[in-house]
C-alpha positions as a Python dict, from the first residue, in 0.01 Angstrom:
ca = {
    (1, 'M'): (0, 0, 0),
    (2, 'P'): (185, 371, -39),
    (3, 'L'): (347, 514, 222),
    (4, 'S'): (156, 886, 387),
    (5, 'Y'): (376, 1189, 415),
    (6, 'Q'): (373, 1104, 809),
    (7, 'Q'): (487, 753, 722),
    (8, 'Q'): (774, 903, 516),
    (9, 'N'): (909, 1090, 757),
    (10, 'Q'): (922, 852, 1055),
    (11, 'K'): (1282, 729, 1241),
    (12, 'I'): (1298, 384, 1081),
    (13, 'S'): (1364, 249, 790),
    (14, 'T'): (1154, 211, 523),
    (15, 'V'): (1183, -166, 467),
    (16, 'D'): (1134, -230, 806),
    (17, 'L'): (807, -57, 825),
    (18, 'Q'): (710, -250, 530),
    (19, 'A'): (784, -544, 677),
    (20, 'L'): (633, -478, 1015),
    (21, 'T'): (284, -359, 833),
    (22, 'A'): (308, -707, 681),
    (23, 'I'): (378, -880, 994),
    (24, 'K'): (46, -677, 1131),
    (25, 'N'): (-113, -823, 833),
    (26, 'S'): (-32, -1183, 902),
    (27, 'L'): (-92, -1204, 1257),
    (28, 'T'): (-376, -1100, 1504),
    (29, 'D'): (-472, -1115, 1880),
    (30, 'V'): (-647, -1412, 1990),
    (31, 'P'): (-968, -1221, 2158),
    (32, 'S'): (-967, -1227, 2495),
    (33, 'R'): (-1159, -1058, 2769),
    (34, 'G'): (-943, -816, 2993),
    (35, 'A'): (-663, -892, 2827),
    (36, 'T'): (-432, -666, 2678),
    (37, 'A'): (-439, -653, 2288),
    (38, 'F'): (-81, -678, 2187),
    (39, 'F'): (-146, -461, 1861),
    (40, 'S'): (-298, -246, 2032),
    (41, 'T'): (66, 13, 2021),
    (42, 'W'): (103, -52, 1648),
    (43, 'D'): (-35, 277, 1518),
    (44, 'F'): (147, 282, 1159),
    (45, 'A'): (47, 703, 1189),
    (46, 'A'): (315, 701, 1516),
    (47, 'P'): (588, 947, 1462),
    (48, 'D'): (806, 675, 1598),
    (49, 'P'): (717, 334, 1636),
    (50, 'C'): (1113, 235, 1727),
    (51, 'S'): (938, 367, 2045),
    (52, 'T'): (596, 334, 2044),
    (53, 'F'): (523, -56, 1884),
    (54, 'S'): (526, -325, 2138),
    (55, 'G'): (822, -579, 2077),
    (56, 'V'): (993, -372, 1864),
    (57, 'T'): (1354, -262, 1961),
    (58, 'C'): (1580, -42, 1699),
    (59, 'T'): (1921, 83, 1692),
    (60, 'S'): (1965, 360, 1442),
    (61, 'G'): (1654, 349, 1285),
    (62, 'R'): (1687, -68, 1199),
    (63, 'V'): (1405, -283, 1414),
    (64, 'T'): (1677, -535, 1613),
    (65, 'T'): (1515, -746, 1843),
    (66, 'L'): (1069, -821, 1791),
    (67, 'T'): (896, -990, 1997),
    (68, 'L'): (583, -1096, 1895),
    (69, 'G'): (316, -1136, 2178),
    (70, 'T'): (263, -1030, 2492),
    (71, 'G'): (407, -1321, 2712),
    (72, 'L'): (195, -1211, 2978),
    (73, 'S'): (-8, -1546, 3155),
    (74, 'D'): (-362, -1398, 3104),
    (75, 'S'): (-276, -1389, 2725),
    (76, 'P'): (-415, -1629, 2493),
    (77, 'G'): (-115, -1502, 2232),
    (78, 'L'): (-167, -1449, 1831),
    (79, 'A'): (-301, -1654, 1559),
    (80, 'G'): (-200, -1580, 1208),
    (81, 'S'): (123, -1695, 1041),
    (82, 'L'): (455, -1554, 1044),
    (83, 'P'): (517, -1397, 688),
    (84, 'P'): (820, -1435, 440),
    (85, 'S'): (822, -1051, 488),
    (86, 'L'): (1018, -1113, 847),
    (87, 'A'): (1335, -1179, 645),
    (88, 'D'): (1319, -780, 520),
    (89, 'L'): (1455, -697, 908),
    (90, 'T'): (1782, -793, 771),
    (91, 'E'): (1975, -640, 1129),
    (92, 'L'): (1749, -868, 1319),
    (93, 'T'): (1936, -994, 1652),
    (94, 'Q'): (1651, -1151, 1805),
    (95, 'L'): (1306, -1287, 1730),
    (96, 'I'): (1039, -1476, 1956),
    (97, 'L'): (742, -1546, 1929),
    (98, 'F'): (547, -1651, 2260),
    (99, 'P'): (285, -1898, 2293),
    (100, 'G'): (-21, -1867, 2095),
    (101, 'I'): (-176, -2043, 1841),
    (102, 'V'): (42, -1898, 1522),
    (103, 'T'): (-25, -2196, 1235),
    (104, 'G'): (153, -2240, 915),
    (105, 'P'): (557, -2308, 793),
    (106, 'I'): (860, -2177, 945),
    (107, 'P'): (944, -1931, 691),
    (108, 'F'): (1254, -2065, 485),
    (109, 'Q'): (1390, -1635, 373),
    (110, 'L'): (1449, -1648, 801),
    (111, 'G'): (1829, -1826, 667),
    (112, 'R'): (1881, -1474, 530),
    (113, 'L'): (1932, -1318, 862),
    (114, 'A'): (2290, -1291, 940),
    (115, 'N'): (2314, -1139, 1270),
    (116, 'L'): (2000, -1346, 1402),
    (117, 'R'): (2203, -1531, 1739),
    (118, 'V'): (1826, -1614, 1865),
    (119, 'I'): (1524, -1785, 1730),
    (120, 'S'): (1235, -1859, 1967),
    (121, 'L'): (908, -1976, 1812),
    (122, 'T'): (746, -2210, 2102),
    (123, 'N'): (359, -2301, 2182),
    (124, 'N'): (273, -2249, 1900),
    (125, 'R'): (93, -2484, 1584),
    (126, 'L'): (362, -2467, 1321),
    (127, 'T'): (377, -2713, 1091),
    (128, 'G'): (637, -2830, 825),
    (129, 'P'): (930, -2925, 844),
    (130, 'I'): (1268, -2672, 1029),
    (131, 'P'): (1385, -2529, 690),
    (132, 'Q'): (1738, -2644, 620),
    (133, 'T'): (1790, -2262, 535),
    (134, 'L'): (1832, -2207, 972),
    (135, 'S'): (2172, -2361, 900),
    (136, 'L'): (2341, -2103, 699),
    (137, 'L'): (2295, -1887, 1065),
    (138, 'S'): (2650, -1809, 1163),
    (139, 'N'): (2551, -1608, 1450),
    (140, 'L'): (2319, -1817, 1619),
    (141, 'H'): (2365, -1914, 1957),
    (142, 'T'): (1976, -2017, 2074),
    (143, 'L'): (1713, -2183, 1850),
    (144, 'D'): (1422, -2301, 2076),
    (145, 'L'): (1145, -2415, 1866),
    (146, 'S'): (958, -2656, 2140),
    (147, 'Y'): (613, -2736, 2156),
    (148, 'N'): (457, -2737, 1827),
    (149, 'R'): (332, -2972, 1535),
    (150, 'L'): (717, -3007, 1294),
    (151, 'T'): (777, -3264, 1115),
    (152, 'G'): (1063, -3403, 865),
    (153, 'S'): (1384, -3504, 1033),
    (154, 'I'): (1684, -3248, 1172),
    (155, 'P'): (1878, -3073, 929),
    (156, 'P'): (2245, -3183, 978),
    (157, 'G'): (2384, -2846, 997),
    (158, 'L'): (2188, -2700, 1272),
    (159, 'T'): (2435, -2901, 1486),
    (160, 'R'): (2775, -2802, 1334),
    (161, 'L'): (2632, -2448, 1349),
    (162, 'P'): (2958, -2232, 1531),
    (163, 'A'): (2796, -1985, 1742),
    (164, 'L'): (2504, -2263, 1885),
    (165, 'K'): (2472, -2290, 2260),
    (166, 'V'): (2132, -2387, 2311),
    (167, 'L'): (1928, -2619, 2081),
    (168, 'I'): (1562, -2734, 2181),
    (169, 'L'): (1310, -2911, 1943),
    (170, 'A'): (1108, -3079, 2219),
    (171, 'S'): (747, -3184, 2224),
    (172, 'N'): (732, -3158, 1839),
    (173, 'S'): (691, -3448, 1561),
    (174, 'L'): (1055, -3484, 1450),
    (175, 'S'): (1166, -3810, 1240),
    (176, 'G'): (1453, -4014, 1137),
    (177, 'E'): (1776, -4016, 1308),
    (178, 'L'): (2009, -3786, 1481),
    (179, 'P'): (2264, -3572, 1278),
    (180, 'H'): (2575, -3787, 1320),
    (181, 'D'): (2795, -3457, 1347),
    (182, 'V'): (2686, -3278, 1629),
    (183, 'S'): (2996, -3047, 1691),
    (184, 'S'): (2815, -2703, 1775),
    (185, 'Q'): (2981, -2650, 2109),
    (186, 'L'): (2629, -2649, 2281),
    (187, 'L'): (2534, -2644, 2650),
    (188, 'H'): (2153, -2751, 2642),
    (189, 'L'): (2034, -2987, 2405),
    (190, 'D'): (1666, -3073, 2439),
    (191, 'L'): (1489, -3318, 2156),
    (192, 'K'): (1263, -3507, 2386),
    (193, 'R'): (900, -3592, 2327),
    (194, 'N'): (932, -3697, 1924),
    (195, 'K'): (976, -3958, 1690),
    (196, 'L'): (1353, -3991, 1671),
    (197, 'T'): (1451, -4307, 1548),
    (198, 'G'): (1825, -4504, 1551),
    (199, 'P'): (2137, -4497, 1763),
    (200, 'L'): (2278, -4201, 1979),
    (201, 'P'): (2494, -3997, 1805),
    (202, 'P'): (2884, -4144, 1817),
    (203, 'S'): (3027, -3811, 1987),
    (204, 'L'): (2865, -3513, 2156),
    (205, 'P'): (3013, -3168, 2220),
    (206, 'T'): (3254, -3185, 2584),
    (207, 'T'): (3084, -2818, 2653),
    (208, 'L'): (2768, -2990, 2756),
    (209, 'R'): (2549, -2999, 3074),
    (210, 'Y'): (2161, -3049, 3004),
    (211, 'L'): (2136, -3325, 2751),
    (212, 'S'): (1746, -3511, 2659),
    (213, 'F'): (1645, -3754, 2405),
    (214, 'S'): (1333, -3892, 2627),
    (215, 'E'): (1056, -4001, 2502),
    (216, 'N'): (1215, -4106, 2145),
    (217, 'E'): (1214, -4461, 1961),
    (218, 'M'): (1609, -4462, 1971),
    (219, 'S'): (1768, -4808, 2013),
    (220, 'G'): (2124, -4926, 2028),
    (221, 'L'): (2380, -4886, 2342),
    (222, 'I'): (2453, -4653, 2525),
    (223, 'G'): (2782, -4773, 2558),
    (224, 'S'): (3106, -4503, 2648),
    (225, 'L'): (2929, -4177, 2523),
    (226, 'F'): (2929, -3937, 2811),
    (227, 'D'): (3249, -4053, 2949),
    (228, 'S'): (3386, -3751, 2848),
    (229, 'L'): (3105, -3522, 2915),
    (230, 'A'): (3294, -3379, 3247),
    (231, 'D'): (3024, -3077, 3254),
    (232, 'L'): (2717, -3298, 3251),
    (233, 'V'): (2455, -3180, 3519),
    (234, 'H'): (2120, -3317, 3399),
    (235, 'L'): (2058, -3675, 3120),
    (236, 'D'): (1741, -3771, 3060),
    (237, 'L'): (1729, -4074, 2770),
    (238, 'G'): (1469, -4197, 2917),
    (239, 'T'): (1125, -4377, 2746),
    (240, 'N'): (1375, -4527, 2419),
    (241, 'R'): (1461, -4839, 2330),
    (242, 'L'): (1816, -4833, 2439),
    (243, 'S'): (1952, -5156, 2540),
    (244, 'G'): (2310, -5343, 2675),
    (245, 'P'): (2447, -5301, 3023),
    (246, 'L'): (2403, -4972, 3247),
    (247, 'P'): (2723, -4811, 3191),
    (248, 'Q'): (2937, -4764, 3520),
    (249, 'T'): (3076, -4399, 3417),
    (250, 'L'): (2732, -4244, 3438),
    (251, 'F'): (2732, -4257, 3849),
    (252, 'R'): (3028, -3960, 3881),
    (253, 'T'): (3039, -3611, 4064),
    (254, 'T'): (2850, -3414, 3830),
    (255, 'L'): (2559, -3591, 3725),
    (256, 'Q'): (2210, -3419, 3946),
    (257, 'S'): (1942, -3575, 3696),
    (258, 'L'): (2019, -3949, 3556),
    (259, 'M'): (1671, -4004, 3402),
    (260, 'L'): (1685, -4360, 3239),
    (261, 'Q'): (1368, -4585, 3286),
    (262, 'R'): (1197, -4740, 3070),
    (263, 'N'): (1427, -4902, 2834),
    (264, 'N'): (1608, -5200, 2781),
    (265, 'L'): (1889, -5175, 2962),
    (266, 'S'): (2051, -5484, 3199),
    (267, 'G'): (2377, -5482, 3465),
    (268, 'W'): (2380, -5388, 3749),
    (269, 'V'): (2457, -5055, 3992),
    (270, 'P'): (2808, -4999, 4064),
    (271, 'P'): (2979, -5041, 4333),
    (272, 'V'): (3125, -4725, 4557),
    (273, 'G'): (3425, -4586, 4358),
    (274, 'S'): (3761, -4421, 4501),
    (275, 'Q'): (3559, -4072, 4437),
    (276, 'P'): (3184, -4171, 4495),
    (277, 'P'): (2897, -3890, 4383),
    (278, 'S'): (2744, -3617, 4569),
    (279, 'Y'): (2413, -3542, 4524),
    (280, 'G'): (2261, -3263, 4646),
    (281, 'E'): (1944, -3097, 4696),
    (282, 'G'): (1694, -3183, 4427),
    (283, 'S'): (1843, -3482, 4285),
    (284, 'I'): (1684, -3703, 4073),
    (285, 'V'): (1792, -4046, 3964),
    (286, 'D'): (1527, -4287, 3812),
    (287, 'L'): (1649, -4648, 3632),
    (288, 'S'): (1285, -4771, 3675),
    (289, 'H'): (1134, -5041, 3435),
    (290, 'N'): (1453, -5210, 3307),
    (291, 'S'): (1610, -5554, 3403),
    (292, 'I'): (1864, -5402, 3634),
    (293, 'T'): (1946, -5695, 3881),
    (294, 'G'): (2228, -5783, 4127),
    (295, 'E'): (2260, -5613, 4505),
    (296, 'L'): (2189, -5269, 4539),
    (297, 'S'): (2514, -5122, 4626),
    (298, 'P'): (2499, -4779, 4833),
    (299, 'I'): (2630, -4522, 4537),
    (300, 'L'): (2271, -4362, 4505),
    (301, 'A'): (2196, -4308, 4896),
    (302, 'G'): (2153, -3984, 4933),
    (303, 'V'): (1982, -3899, 4567),
    (304, 'E'): (1676, -3662, 4665),
    (305, 'S'): (1419, -3876, 4402),
    (306, 'L'): (1490, -4181, 4336),
    (307, 'F'): (1323, -4422, 4139),
    (308, 'L'): (1456, -4820, 4086),
    (309, 'N'): (1173, -5024, 4087),
    (310, 'N'): (1067, -5264, 3828),
    (311, 'N'): (1373, -5439, 3739),
    (312, 'R'): (1516, -5750, 3876),
    (313, 'L'): (1721, -5643, 4246),
    (314, 'L'): (1778, -5846, 4511),
    (315, 'G'): (1939, -5881, 4874),
    (316, 'N'): (1894, -5609, 5142),
    (317, 'V'): (1885, -5314, 5063),
    (318, 'P'): (2178, -5146, 5248),
    (319, 'R'): (2179, -4921, 5582),
    (320, 'E'): (2291, -4637, 5393),
    (321, 'Y'): (1953, -4567, 5191),
    (322, 'V'): (1798, -4650, 5525),
    (323, 'K'): (1939, -4359, 5700),
    (324, 'S'): (1943, -4142, 5413),
    (325, 'V'): (1552, -4193, 5417),
    (326, 'Y'): (1537, -4154, 5818),
    (327, 'V'): (1674, -3851, 5790),
    (328, 'G'): (1499, -3709, 5547),
    (329, 'T'): (1774, -3675, 5273),
    (330, 'T'): (1572, -3951, 5038),
    (331, 'R'): (1275, -3751, 4991),
    (332, 'T'): (1122, -4069, 4740),
    (333, 'L'): (1226, -4413, 4734),
    (334, 'Y'): (1048, -4664, 4484),
    (335, 'L'): (1182, -5041, 4570),
    (336, 'Q'): (846, -5225, 4435),
    (337, 'H'): (874, -5471, 4177),
    (338, 'N'): (1196, -5649, 4222),
    (339, 'Y'): (1306, -5926, 4448),
    (340, 'I'): (1451, -5797, 4738),
    (341, 'S'): (1459, -5958, 5096),
    (342, 'G'): (1535, -5688, 5355),
    (343, 'F'): (1495, -5364, 5427),
    (344, 'P'): (1656, -5247, 5812),
    (345, 'V'): (1456, -5075, 5966),
    (346, 'E'): (1587, -4852, 6254),
    (347, 'P'): (1499, -4951, 6571),
    (348, 'R'): (1243, -4709, 6704),
    (349, 'S'): (1233, -4436, 6472),
    (350, 'M'): (997, -4265, 6212),
    (351, 'L'): (1003, -4208, 5878),
    (352, 'P'): (918, -3808, 5824),
    (353, 'D'): (631, -3723, 5687),
    (354, 'T'): (780, -3595, 5330),
    (355, 'V'): (876, -3921, 5243),
    (356, 'S'): (758, -4128, 4977),
    (357, 'L'): (832, -4499, 5053),
    (358, 'C'): (749, -4786, 4816),
    (359, 'L'): (876, -5163, 4900),
    (360, 'S'): (589, -5368, 4753),
    (361, 'Y'): (580, -5652, 4560),
    (362, 'N'): (965, -5803, 4668),
    (363, 'C'): (1031, -6125, 4862),
    (364, 'M'): (928, -5965, 5188),
    (365, 'V'): (672, -5812, 5356),
    (366, 'P'): (763, -5410, 5438),
    (367, 'P'): (732, -5332, 5769),
    (368, 'V'): (457, -5181, 5914),
    (369, 'G'): (408, -4828, 5795),
    (370, 'M'): (618, -4832, 5493),
    (371, 'E'): (341, -4913, 5207),
    (372, 'A'): (300, -4577, 5084),
    (373, 'C'): (278, -4673, 4749),
    (374, 'P'): (175, -4508, 4391),
    (375, 'A'): (-163, -4675, 4223),
    (376, 'S'): (52, -4803, 3985),
    (377, 'A'): (250, -5030, 4201),
    (378, 'G'): (-78, -5227, 4312),
    (379, 'T'): (-231, -5420, 4554),
    (380, 'Q'): (-33, -5720, 4669),
    (381, 'L'): (235, -5645, 4939),
    (382, 'S'): (489, -5962, 4796),
    (383, 'R'): (561, -6172, 4534),
    (384, 'P'): (485, -6528, 4546),
    (385, 'A'): (734, -6728, 4701),
    (386, 'S'): (761, -6916, 4399),
    (387, 'Q'): (899, -6639, 4188),
    (388, 'C'): (1137, -6558, 4442),
    (389, 'S'): (1298, -6896, 4466),
    (390, 'V'): (1350, -6983, 4126),
    (391, 'F'): (1509, -6615, 4066),
    (392, 'T'): (1869, -6639, 3989),
    (393, 'Y'): (2151, -6377, 3909),
    (394, 'G'): (2056, -6536, 3551),
}
């Protein structure tokens, strides 16, 4: 549309003003009683959109950051689609879309925005593949496309971007195998709740602190992949089809969250080594629903939330766990559905009210007052004796 005399004298580049006009024509506020409409400040007759448009920040008359939506808890967000003219904002460094119901594809033209450092388009209804052109953004630091409806595979160039530190593609419908070359110096990699298949990548950046591949369909061995990741604090590979022995090197000092539940892992919990891990407040280890066997070692005593249920553990529970439960360091200890034969109760001691302890369906009768189990544990307190007499390490 032609620009008026007033628009021609605004303190913003004509190209950027035209791009913002196209954005306003492609997106709209979702009506909500009481919520402030995001686009209410976008008055194209205003003399200085850079200072009056919500979500717009400029430098020298060029738009450098664009935040679409208010982000307020009472706002349902925006609807519509993302226009290709976003790519005309050639000085843009940050593009943020707050949660809403925006549909359609991610414009492939975004790959032309060489200055982009942050793209966050979470919690909408975006569809189609992740554009291959995003792999051209050599300055990109953060890419968050989580909680959308994206399909297709992960472009292999994404995990080679030299400046990328945060990659979050969780809760989409992405498929295929992970890129084999994950050479970006990532700190945070979250691909959970997709439809990814195949093995884990052959190597991962040693800079990683947070990694989640959970709730996919990945298979194969874990092996020694995480041995060199000395800074890793959170690892979640739960609900996949991983198999083979439980890697002993995962039980080390830095990991405060270790989730491997609902796989096909075997082997045993390792003995305490010369440098036992020190688990702090908020720590969680979930090895439930695997085929882990043998007697439980004390190495996980002190974990705040510990889930070892639905395995093949046997023998007595080490006293270190009992003490950790009684002093309230361990607040959740689930050992149900194993072959455990003893839990050495502390005489005249009471469990703290904050503790959840479940020992049902083992080769023992749980001590009185220790039957607080989730509904999924079932109603049987003990295993049939016939199962306990035939179960062996094999």
